[in-house]
XYZ file of C-alpha atoms in Angstrom:
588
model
C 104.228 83.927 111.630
C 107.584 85.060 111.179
C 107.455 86.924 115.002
C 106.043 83.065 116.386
C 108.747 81.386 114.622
C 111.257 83.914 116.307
C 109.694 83.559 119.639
C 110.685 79.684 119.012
C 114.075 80.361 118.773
C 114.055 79.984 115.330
C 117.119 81.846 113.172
C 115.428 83.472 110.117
C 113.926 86.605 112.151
C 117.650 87.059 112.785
C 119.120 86.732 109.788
C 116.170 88.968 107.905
C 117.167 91.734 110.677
C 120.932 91.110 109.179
C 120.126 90.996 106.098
C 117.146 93.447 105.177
C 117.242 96.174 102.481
C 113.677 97.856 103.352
C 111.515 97.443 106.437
C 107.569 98.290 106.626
C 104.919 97.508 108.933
C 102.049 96.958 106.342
C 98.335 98.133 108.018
C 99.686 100.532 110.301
C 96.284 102.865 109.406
C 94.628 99.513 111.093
C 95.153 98.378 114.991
C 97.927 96.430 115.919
C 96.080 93.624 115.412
C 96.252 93.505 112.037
C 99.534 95.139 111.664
C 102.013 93.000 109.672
C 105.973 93.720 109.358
C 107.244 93.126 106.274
C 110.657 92.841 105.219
C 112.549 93.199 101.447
C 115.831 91.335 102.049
C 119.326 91.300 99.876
C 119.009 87.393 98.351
C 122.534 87.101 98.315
C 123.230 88.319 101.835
C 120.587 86.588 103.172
C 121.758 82.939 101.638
C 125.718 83.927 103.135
C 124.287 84.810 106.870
C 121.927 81.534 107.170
C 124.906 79.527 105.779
C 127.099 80.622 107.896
C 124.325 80.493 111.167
C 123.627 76.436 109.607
C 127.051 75.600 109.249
C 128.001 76.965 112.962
C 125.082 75.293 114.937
C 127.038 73.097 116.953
C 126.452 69.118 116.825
C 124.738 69.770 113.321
C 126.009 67.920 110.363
C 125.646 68.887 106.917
C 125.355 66.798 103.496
C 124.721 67.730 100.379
C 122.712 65.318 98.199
C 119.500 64.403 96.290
C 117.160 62.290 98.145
C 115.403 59.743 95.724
C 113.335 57.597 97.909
C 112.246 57.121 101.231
C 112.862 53.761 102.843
C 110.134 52.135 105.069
C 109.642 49.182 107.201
C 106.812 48.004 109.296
C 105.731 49.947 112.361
C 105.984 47.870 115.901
C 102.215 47.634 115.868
C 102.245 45.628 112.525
C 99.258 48.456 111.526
C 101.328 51.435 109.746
C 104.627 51.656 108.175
C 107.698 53.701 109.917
C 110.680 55.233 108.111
C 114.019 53.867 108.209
C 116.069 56.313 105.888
C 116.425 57.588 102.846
C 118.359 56.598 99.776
C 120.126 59.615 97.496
C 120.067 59.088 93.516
C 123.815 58.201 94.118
C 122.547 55.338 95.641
C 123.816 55.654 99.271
C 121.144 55.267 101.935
C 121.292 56.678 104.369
C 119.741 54.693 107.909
C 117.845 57.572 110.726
C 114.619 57.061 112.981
C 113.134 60.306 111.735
C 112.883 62.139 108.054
C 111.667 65.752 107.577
C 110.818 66.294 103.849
C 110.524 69.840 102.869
C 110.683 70.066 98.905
C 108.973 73.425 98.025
C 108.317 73.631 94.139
C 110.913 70.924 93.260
C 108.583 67.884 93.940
C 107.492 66.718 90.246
C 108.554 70.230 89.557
C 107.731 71.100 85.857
C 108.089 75.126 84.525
C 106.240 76.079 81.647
C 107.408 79.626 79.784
C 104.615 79.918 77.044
C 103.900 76.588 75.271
C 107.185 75.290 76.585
C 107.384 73.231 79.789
C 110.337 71.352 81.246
C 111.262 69.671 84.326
C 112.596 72.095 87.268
C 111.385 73.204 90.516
C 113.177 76.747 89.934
C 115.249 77.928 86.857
C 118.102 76.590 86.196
C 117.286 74.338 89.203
C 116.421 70.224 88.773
C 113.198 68.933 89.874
C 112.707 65.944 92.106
C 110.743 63.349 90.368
C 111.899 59.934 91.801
C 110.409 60.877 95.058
C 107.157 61.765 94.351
C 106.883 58.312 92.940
C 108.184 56.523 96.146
C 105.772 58.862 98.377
C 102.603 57.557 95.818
C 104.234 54.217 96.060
C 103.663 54.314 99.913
C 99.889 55.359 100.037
C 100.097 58.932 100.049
C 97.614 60.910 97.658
C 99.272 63.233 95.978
C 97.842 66.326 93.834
C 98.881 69.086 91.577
C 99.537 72.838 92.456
C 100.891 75.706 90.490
C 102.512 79.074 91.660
C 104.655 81.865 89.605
C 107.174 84.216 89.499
C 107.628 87.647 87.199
C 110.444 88.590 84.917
C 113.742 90.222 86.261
C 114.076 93.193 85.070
C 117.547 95.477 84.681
C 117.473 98.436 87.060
C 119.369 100.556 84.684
C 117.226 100.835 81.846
C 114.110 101.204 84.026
C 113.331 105.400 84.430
C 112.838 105.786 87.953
C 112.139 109.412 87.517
C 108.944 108.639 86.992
C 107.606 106.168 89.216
C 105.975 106.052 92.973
C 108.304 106.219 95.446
C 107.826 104.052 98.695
C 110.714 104.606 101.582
C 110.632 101.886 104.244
C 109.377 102.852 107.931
C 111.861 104.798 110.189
C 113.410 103.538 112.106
C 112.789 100.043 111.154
C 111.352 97.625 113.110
C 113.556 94.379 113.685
C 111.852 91.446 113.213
C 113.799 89.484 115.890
C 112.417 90.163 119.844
C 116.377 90.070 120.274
C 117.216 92.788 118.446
C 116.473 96.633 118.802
C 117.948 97.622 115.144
C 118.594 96.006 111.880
C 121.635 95.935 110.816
C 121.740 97.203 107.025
C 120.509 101.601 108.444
C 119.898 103.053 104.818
C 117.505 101.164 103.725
C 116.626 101.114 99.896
C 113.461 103.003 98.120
C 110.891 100.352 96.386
C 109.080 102.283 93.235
C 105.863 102.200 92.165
C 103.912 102.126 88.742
C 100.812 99.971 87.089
C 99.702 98.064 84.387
C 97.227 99.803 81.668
C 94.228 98.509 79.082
C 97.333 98.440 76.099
C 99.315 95.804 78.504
C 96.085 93.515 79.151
C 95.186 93.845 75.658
C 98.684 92.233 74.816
C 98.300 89.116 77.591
C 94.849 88.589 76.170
C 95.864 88.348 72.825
C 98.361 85.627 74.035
C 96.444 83.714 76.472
C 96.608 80.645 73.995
C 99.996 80.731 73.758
C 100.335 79.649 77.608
C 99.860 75.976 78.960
C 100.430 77.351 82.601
C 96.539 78.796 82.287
C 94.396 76.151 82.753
C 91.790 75.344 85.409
C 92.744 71.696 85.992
C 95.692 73.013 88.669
C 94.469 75.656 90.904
C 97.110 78.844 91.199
C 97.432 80.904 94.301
C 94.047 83.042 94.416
C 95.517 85.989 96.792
C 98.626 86.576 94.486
C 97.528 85.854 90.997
C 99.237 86.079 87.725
C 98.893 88.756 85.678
C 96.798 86.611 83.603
C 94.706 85.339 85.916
C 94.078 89.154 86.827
C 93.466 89.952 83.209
C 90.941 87.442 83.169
C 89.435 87.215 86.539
C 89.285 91.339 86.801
C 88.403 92.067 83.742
C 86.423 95.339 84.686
C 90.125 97.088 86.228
C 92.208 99.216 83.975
C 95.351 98.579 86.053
C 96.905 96.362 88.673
C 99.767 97.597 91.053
C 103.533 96.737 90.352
C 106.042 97.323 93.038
C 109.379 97.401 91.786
C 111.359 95.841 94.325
C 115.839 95.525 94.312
C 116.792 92.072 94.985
C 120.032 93.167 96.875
C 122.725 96.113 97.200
C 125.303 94.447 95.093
C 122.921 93.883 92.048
C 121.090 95.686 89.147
C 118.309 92.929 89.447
C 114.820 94.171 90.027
C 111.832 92.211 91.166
C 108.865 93.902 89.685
C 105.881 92.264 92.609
C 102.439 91.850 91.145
C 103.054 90.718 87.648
C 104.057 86.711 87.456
C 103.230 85.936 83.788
C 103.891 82.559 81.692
C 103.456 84.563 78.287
C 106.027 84.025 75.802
C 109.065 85.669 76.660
C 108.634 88.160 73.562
C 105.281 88.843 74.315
C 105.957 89.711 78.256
C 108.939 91.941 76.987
C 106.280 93.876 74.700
C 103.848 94.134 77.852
C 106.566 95.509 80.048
C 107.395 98.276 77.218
C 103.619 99.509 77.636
C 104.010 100.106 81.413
C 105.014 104.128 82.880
C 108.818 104.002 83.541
C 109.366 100.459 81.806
C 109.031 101.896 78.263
C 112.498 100.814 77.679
C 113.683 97.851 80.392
C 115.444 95.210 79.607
C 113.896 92.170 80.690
C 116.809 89.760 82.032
C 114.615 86.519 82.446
C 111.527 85.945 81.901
C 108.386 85.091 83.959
C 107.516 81.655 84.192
C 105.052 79.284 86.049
C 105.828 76.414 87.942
C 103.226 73.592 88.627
C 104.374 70.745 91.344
C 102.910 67.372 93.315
C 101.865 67.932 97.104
C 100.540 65.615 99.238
C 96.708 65.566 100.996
C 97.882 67.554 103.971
C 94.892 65.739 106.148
C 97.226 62.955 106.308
C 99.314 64.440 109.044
C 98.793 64.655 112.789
C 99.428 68.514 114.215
C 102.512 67.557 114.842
C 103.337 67.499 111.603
C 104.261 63.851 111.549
C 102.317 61.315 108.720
C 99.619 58.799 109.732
C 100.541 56.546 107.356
C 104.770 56.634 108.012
C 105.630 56.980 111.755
C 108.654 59.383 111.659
C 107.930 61.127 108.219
C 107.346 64.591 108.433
C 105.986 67.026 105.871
C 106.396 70.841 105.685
C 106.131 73.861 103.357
C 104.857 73.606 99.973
C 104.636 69.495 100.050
C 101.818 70.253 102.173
C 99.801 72.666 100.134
C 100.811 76.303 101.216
C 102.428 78.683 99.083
C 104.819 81.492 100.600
C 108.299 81.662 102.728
C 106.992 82.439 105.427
C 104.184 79.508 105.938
C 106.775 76.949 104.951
C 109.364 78.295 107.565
C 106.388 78.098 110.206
C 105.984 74.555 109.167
C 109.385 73.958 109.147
C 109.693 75.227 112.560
C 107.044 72.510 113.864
C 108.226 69.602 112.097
C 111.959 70.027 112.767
C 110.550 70.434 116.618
C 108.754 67.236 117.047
C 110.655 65.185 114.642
C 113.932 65.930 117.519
C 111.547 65.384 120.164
C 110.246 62.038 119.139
C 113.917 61.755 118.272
C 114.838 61.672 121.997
C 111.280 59.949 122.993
C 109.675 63.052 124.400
C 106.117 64.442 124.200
C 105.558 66.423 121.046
C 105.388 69.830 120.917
C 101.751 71.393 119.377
C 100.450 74.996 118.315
C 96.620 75.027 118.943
C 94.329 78.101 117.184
C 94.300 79.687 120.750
C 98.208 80.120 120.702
C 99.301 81.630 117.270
C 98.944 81.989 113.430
C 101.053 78.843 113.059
C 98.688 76.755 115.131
C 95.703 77.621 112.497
C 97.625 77.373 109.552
C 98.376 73.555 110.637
C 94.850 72.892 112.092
C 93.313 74.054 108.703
C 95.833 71.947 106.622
C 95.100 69.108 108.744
C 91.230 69.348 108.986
C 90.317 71.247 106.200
C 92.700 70.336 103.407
C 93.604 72.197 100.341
C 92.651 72.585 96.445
C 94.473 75.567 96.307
C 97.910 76.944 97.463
C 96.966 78.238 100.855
C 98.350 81.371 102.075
C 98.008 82.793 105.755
C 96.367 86.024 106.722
C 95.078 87.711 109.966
C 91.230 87.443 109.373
C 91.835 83.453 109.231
C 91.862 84.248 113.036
C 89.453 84.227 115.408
C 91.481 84.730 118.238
C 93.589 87.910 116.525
C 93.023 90.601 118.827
C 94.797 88.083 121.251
C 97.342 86.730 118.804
C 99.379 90.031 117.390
C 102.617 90.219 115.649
C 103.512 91.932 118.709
C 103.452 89.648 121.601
C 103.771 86.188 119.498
C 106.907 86.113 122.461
C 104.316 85.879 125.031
C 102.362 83.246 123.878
C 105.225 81.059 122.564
C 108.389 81.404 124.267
C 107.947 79.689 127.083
C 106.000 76.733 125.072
C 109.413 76.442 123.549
C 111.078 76.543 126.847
C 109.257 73.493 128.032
C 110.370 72.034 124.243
C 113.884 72.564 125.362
C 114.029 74.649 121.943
C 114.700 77.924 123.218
C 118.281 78.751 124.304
C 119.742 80.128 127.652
C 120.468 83.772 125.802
C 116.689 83.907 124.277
C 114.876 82.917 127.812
C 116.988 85.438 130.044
C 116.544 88.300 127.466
C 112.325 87.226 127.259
C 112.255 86.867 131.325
C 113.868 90.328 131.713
C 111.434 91.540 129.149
C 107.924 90.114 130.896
C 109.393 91.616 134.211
C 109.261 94.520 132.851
C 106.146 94.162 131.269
C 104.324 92.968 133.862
C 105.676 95.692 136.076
C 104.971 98.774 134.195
C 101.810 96.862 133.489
C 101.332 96.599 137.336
C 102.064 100.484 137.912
C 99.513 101.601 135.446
C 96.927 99.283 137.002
C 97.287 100.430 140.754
C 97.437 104.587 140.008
C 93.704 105.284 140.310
C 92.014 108.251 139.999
C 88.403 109.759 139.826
C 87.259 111.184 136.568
C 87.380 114.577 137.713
C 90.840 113.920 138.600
C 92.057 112.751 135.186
C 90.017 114.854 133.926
C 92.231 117.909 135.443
C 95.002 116.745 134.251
C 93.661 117.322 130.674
C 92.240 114.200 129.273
C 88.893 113.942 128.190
C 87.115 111.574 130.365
C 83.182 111.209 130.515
C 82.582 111.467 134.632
C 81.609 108.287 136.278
C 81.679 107.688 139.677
C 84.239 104.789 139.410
C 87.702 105.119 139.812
C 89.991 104.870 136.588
C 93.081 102.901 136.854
C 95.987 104.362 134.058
C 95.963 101.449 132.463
C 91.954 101.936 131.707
C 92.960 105.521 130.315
C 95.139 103.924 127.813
C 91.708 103.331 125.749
C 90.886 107.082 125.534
C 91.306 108.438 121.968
C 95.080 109.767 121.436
C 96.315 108.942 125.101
C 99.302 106.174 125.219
C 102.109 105.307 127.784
C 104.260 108.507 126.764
C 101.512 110.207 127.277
C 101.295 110.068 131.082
C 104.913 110.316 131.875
C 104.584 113.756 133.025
C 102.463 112.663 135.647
C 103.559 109.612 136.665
C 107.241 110.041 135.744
C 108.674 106.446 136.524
C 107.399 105.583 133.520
C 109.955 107.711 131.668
C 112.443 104.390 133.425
C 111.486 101.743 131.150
C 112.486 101.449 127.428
C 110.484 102.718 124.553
C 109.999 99.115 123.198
C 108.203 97.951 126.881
C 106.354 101.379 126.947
C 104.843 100.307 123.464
C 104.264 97.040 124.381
C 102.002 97.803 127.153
C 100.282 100.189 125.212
C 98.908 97.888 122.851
C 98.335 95.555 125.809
C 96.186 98.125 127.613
C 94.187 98.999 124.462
C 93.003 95.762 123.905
C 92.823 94.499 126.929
C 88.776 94.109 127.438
C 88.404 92.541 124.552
C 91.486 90.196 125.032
C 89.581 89.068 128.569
C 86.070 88.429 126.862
C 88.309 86.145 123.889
C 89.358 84.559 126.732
C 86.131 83.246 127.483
C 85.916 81.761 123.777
C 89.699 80.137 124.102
C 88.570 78.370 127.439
C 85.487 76.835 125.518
C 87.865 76.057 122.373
C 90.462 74.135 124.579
C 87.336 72.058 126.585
C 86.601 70.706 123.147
C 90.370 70.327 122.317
C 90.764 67.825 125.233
C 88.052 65.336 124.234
C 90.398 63.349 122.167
C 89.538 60.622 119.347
C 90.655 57.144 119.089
C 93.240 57.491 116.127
C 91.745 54.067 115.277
C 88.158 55.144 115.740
C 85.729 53.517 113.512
C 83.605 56.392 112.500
C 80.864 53.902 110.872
C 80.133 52.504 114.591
C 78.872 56.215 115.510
C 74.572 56.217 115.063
C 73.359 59.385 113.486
C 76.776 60.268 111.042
C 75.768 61.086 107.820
C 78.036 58.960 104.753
C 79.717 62.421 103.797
C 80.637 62.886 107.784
C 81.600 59.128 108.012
C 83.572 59.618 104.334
C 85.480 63.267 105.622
C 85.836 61.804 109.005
C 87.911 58.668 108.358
C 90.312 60.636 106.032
C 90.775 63.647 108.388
C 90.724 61.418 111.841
C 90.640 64.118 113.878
C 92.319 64.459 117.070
C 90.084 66.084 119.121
C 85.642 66.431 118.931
C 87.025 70.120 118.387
C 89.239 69.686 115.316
C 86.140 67.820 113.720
C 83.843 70.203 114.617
C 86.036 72.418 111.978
C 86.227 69.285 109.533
C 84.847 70.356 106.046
C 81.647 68.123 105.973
C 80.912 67.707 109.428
C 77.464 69.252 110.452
C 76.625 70.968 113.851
C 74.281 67.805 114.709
C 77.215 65.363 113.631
C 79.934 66.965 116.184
C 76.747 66.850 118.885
C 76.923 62.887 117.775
C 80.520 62.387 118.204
C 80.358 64.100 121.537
C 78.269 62.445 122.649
C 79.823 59.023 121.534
C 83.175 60.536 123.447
C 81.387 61.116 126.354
C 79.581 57.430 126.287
C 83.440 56.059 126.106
C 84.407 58.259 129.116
C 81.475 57.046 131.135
C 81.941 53.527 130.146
C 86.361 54.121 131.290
C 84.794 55.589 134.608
C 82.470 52.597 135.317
C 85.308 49.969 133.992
C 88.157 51.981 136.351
C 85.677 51.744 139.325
C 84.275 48.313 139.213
C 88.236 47.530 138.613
C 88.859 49.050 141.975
C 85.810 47.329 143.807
C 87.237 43.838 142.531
C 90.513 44.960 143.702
C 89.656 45.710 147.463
C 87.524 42.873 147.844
C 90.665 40.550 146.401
C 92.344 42.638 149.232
C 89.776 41.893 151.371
C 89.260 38.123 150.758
C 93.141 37.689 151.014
C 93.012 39.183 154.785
C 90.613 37.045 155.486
């Protein structure tokens, strides 16, 4: 999601490419389809850089405050409310058309550290509790989720010597489109090690010693705490740590995979039993944090709230858990709340164009009771939508947006050119099979001709590949020659998925009645009728992926769609028959 924000225009591709201590593309054994970059940044540097890029973005003002409450005033329909500001705990409001509210952890933020709990959204941090009454206060329904974090731990008492070394890829692979290198060359070594039986024995024996471990408030289930390992896996004898540097100033080290709410004694005397932390010093502890978000099936895909016109939600307020699906959302609210700003169509990601476009339809239709966290095989469209050519199916979506800048759409127009050239050559050299087959790949004969890009599929053949005989290849850069690799590998599949995305988008453009009264439709069951007048749908499509909604219910609301399109049709021509024989009679 990180490439699709990029491909937006968006700045925090940029700044992880300035600020990045290791780079790796996770799944490389896998296609490129499922390949995912992954980057370990410096904290510090990374905070510096996107100040500086914030405080530089011309005509953006800055200031700092604590919102406490949202103010609201009736829409111009008289039917639903529409924001009017906000008002800061210092008691200045604030007066603005349209409000983005992105409050992470912090919103009724409460951290518990063994029996202890307190209000914060991160240490050391205050929580934000006056607003999650004023969002209640205005008819949202809110819920509970809970995340966590592991100790810090110091890197000089930790012995490395010991321990699973894991370089990053090189070279390393920006995560910008705009940039061929990162900036920060030696990149730093993450370590290896793993828990044993001795350190689960010690987090069993203080499992009632934690209030963050109960089933009331559902955790993240794809990045558990340790405890929730402990007790979920109970069969496994060890669970991967990655010991991670937070930066290249600092002796702070992250150790990935073990979030625990333990007592901080009792996590120090786990750590002791692990291979190379025999003798860390534990500089804070692990803790849990357990915050208010909001039913995300009260927003439109825009992003924007049914129930406030010009309130817009993103990041962990909606459900989701991770940096990188709050950015996305970020990215989409920020969009549409400047378009509807300056009274311009919105701006919206369906499934068929990216990761971010399913995240926000399965918020949005779907709903949470747990933090949700994005991964390729949510897709059905990922052999089409890959990390790689998120630039291709975006960019010029944000073009239209007015989002992406002069600099971006020259450098992403030189780049499909070139693309679609090289793409072009490949295509139009044909051969026989014999013929390729002299030139040393192995080719079962057929009597059609084989274009190079069809070659492309053959076991261990890629662009570089045929330079030597078709050397104008060798003209074009090694990040275009890659490109159209990947492109010409999964090219038959990408035209059959085609297919499916046409029949996707024919449902997406039967639109719903935002005011539709779903109790009018014959044949709706009272769970469809219940699940379809909280989602409202926008689209027979996005309630065909409502949770609730049969198969023979979406075949009812089609059909009630298409009875209100006939009935439009009959209106719009009997309209026009009255109208020419007005005409008509006035001639006369």
């Amino acid at each position: 999601m990180l490439r699709e924000i990029d491909a937006l225009d968006g700045v925090c591709g940029r700044i992880i490419d300035k600020a990045g201590i290791q780079f790796r593309v996770l799944n490389r054994k896998k296609g490129p389809a499922g390949w995912g970059p992954r980057a370990q940044i410096d904290r510090m540097l990374y905070k510096k850089e996107m100040k500086a890029e914030i405080l530089g973005t011309h005509n953006l003002g800055v200031l700092e405050g604590k919102v406490a409450d949202i103010v609201i005033g009736d829409g111009t329909d008289g039917k639903e409310q529409r924001i009017l500001g906000v008002r800061l705990d210092s008691g200045e409001s604030i007066r603005c058309e349209k409000v983005v509210i992105t409050t992470g952890t912090f919103l009724g933020g409460e951290i518990h550290i063994g029996l202890d709990s307190f209000p914060s959204g991160r240490m050391g941090e205050a929580a934000t509790v006056e607003l999650s009454k004023s969002l209640k206060d205005a008819g949202f329904q809110l819920g509970r989720l809970k995340t966590g974090t592991p100790p810090r731990l110091d890197r000089s008492t930790i012995d490395f010597s010991r321990l699973e070394e894991q370089p990053g890829d090189n070279p390393p692979v920006p995560f910008s489109y705009l940039n061929d290198a990162v900036t920060i060359h030696n990149q730093l070594l993450c370590y290896g090690t793993e828990t044993n039986p001795l350190t689960h024995e010690i987090i069993r024996a203080n499992l009632d010693q934690t209030v963050h471990i109960r089933e009331t408030v559902k955790g993240p289930r794809y990045c558990p705490s340790l405890e929730s390992k402990v007790i979920r896996f109970h069969e496994k004898n060890e669970h991967k740590i990655w010991l991670e540097p937070e930066g290249l100033d600092t002796n702070v080290i992250y150790p990935n995979g073990i979030s625990m709410t333990i007592p901080p004694a009792a996590q120090e005397t786990a750590l002791h039993t692990i291979v190379g932390l025999e003798k860390v010093k534990m500089l804070q502890p692990g803790y849990g944090v357990e915050y208010d978000y909001l039913d995300p099936r009260n927003l439109r895909s825009t992003l924007e709230t049914k129930l406030i016109s010009g309130l817009y939600l993103a990041g962990q307020i909606n459900g989701t858990t991770g940096y990188e699906e709050a950015a996305a959302q970020g990215i989409v609210a920020g969009i549409n709340a400047g378009l509807a700003s300056q009274k311009k169509e919105q701006m919206t990601i369906k499934r068929s164009d990216g990761y971010i476009g399913i995240m926000i339809d399965d918020l949005i239709t779907k709903g949470v009771t747990e933090p949700y966290r994005m991964f390729t095989t949510r897709s059905e469209f990922r052999l089409s939508a890959r990390a790689d050519n998120a630039d291709l199916r975006l960019t010029a979506k944000g073009r239209i947006a007015g989002v992406v800048g002069d600099k971006r759409w020259k450098h992403f127009q030189d780049l499909a050119t070139e693309i679609s050239e090289l793409k072009a050559l490949l295509e139009n050299t044909k051969m026989s099979s014999h013929a390729w087959a002299a030139k040393g790949f192995r080719i079962h004969q057929e009597s059609v001709p084989r274009s190079a890009y069809d070659i492309l599929r053959l076991a261990g053949v890629s662009v570089d590949s045929l330079v030597p005989h078709l050397p104008l290849i060798g003209s074009y850069s090694p990040q275009v020659r890659a490109r159209v690799g990947i492109e010409g590998v999964y090219a038959p599949y990408v035209e059959r998925q085609k297919l499916t995305i046409i029949s996707f988008e024919r449902d997406e453009r039967l639109r719903l009645p935002t005011d539709l009264d779903y109790t009018r439709i014959h044949g709706l069951s009272s769970e469809e009728v219940r699940v379809l007048q909280i989602t409202r749908p926008e689209s027979v499509g996005m309630a065909r992926r409502c949770e609730g909604v049969t198969p023979a219910g979406a075949l009812r609301l089609l059909e009630f769609v298409k009875g209100i399109r006939e009935k439009v049709k009959r209106r719009a021509v009997w309209q026009d028959i009255e109208a020419r024989k007005e005409k008509f009679a006035v001639a006369c």
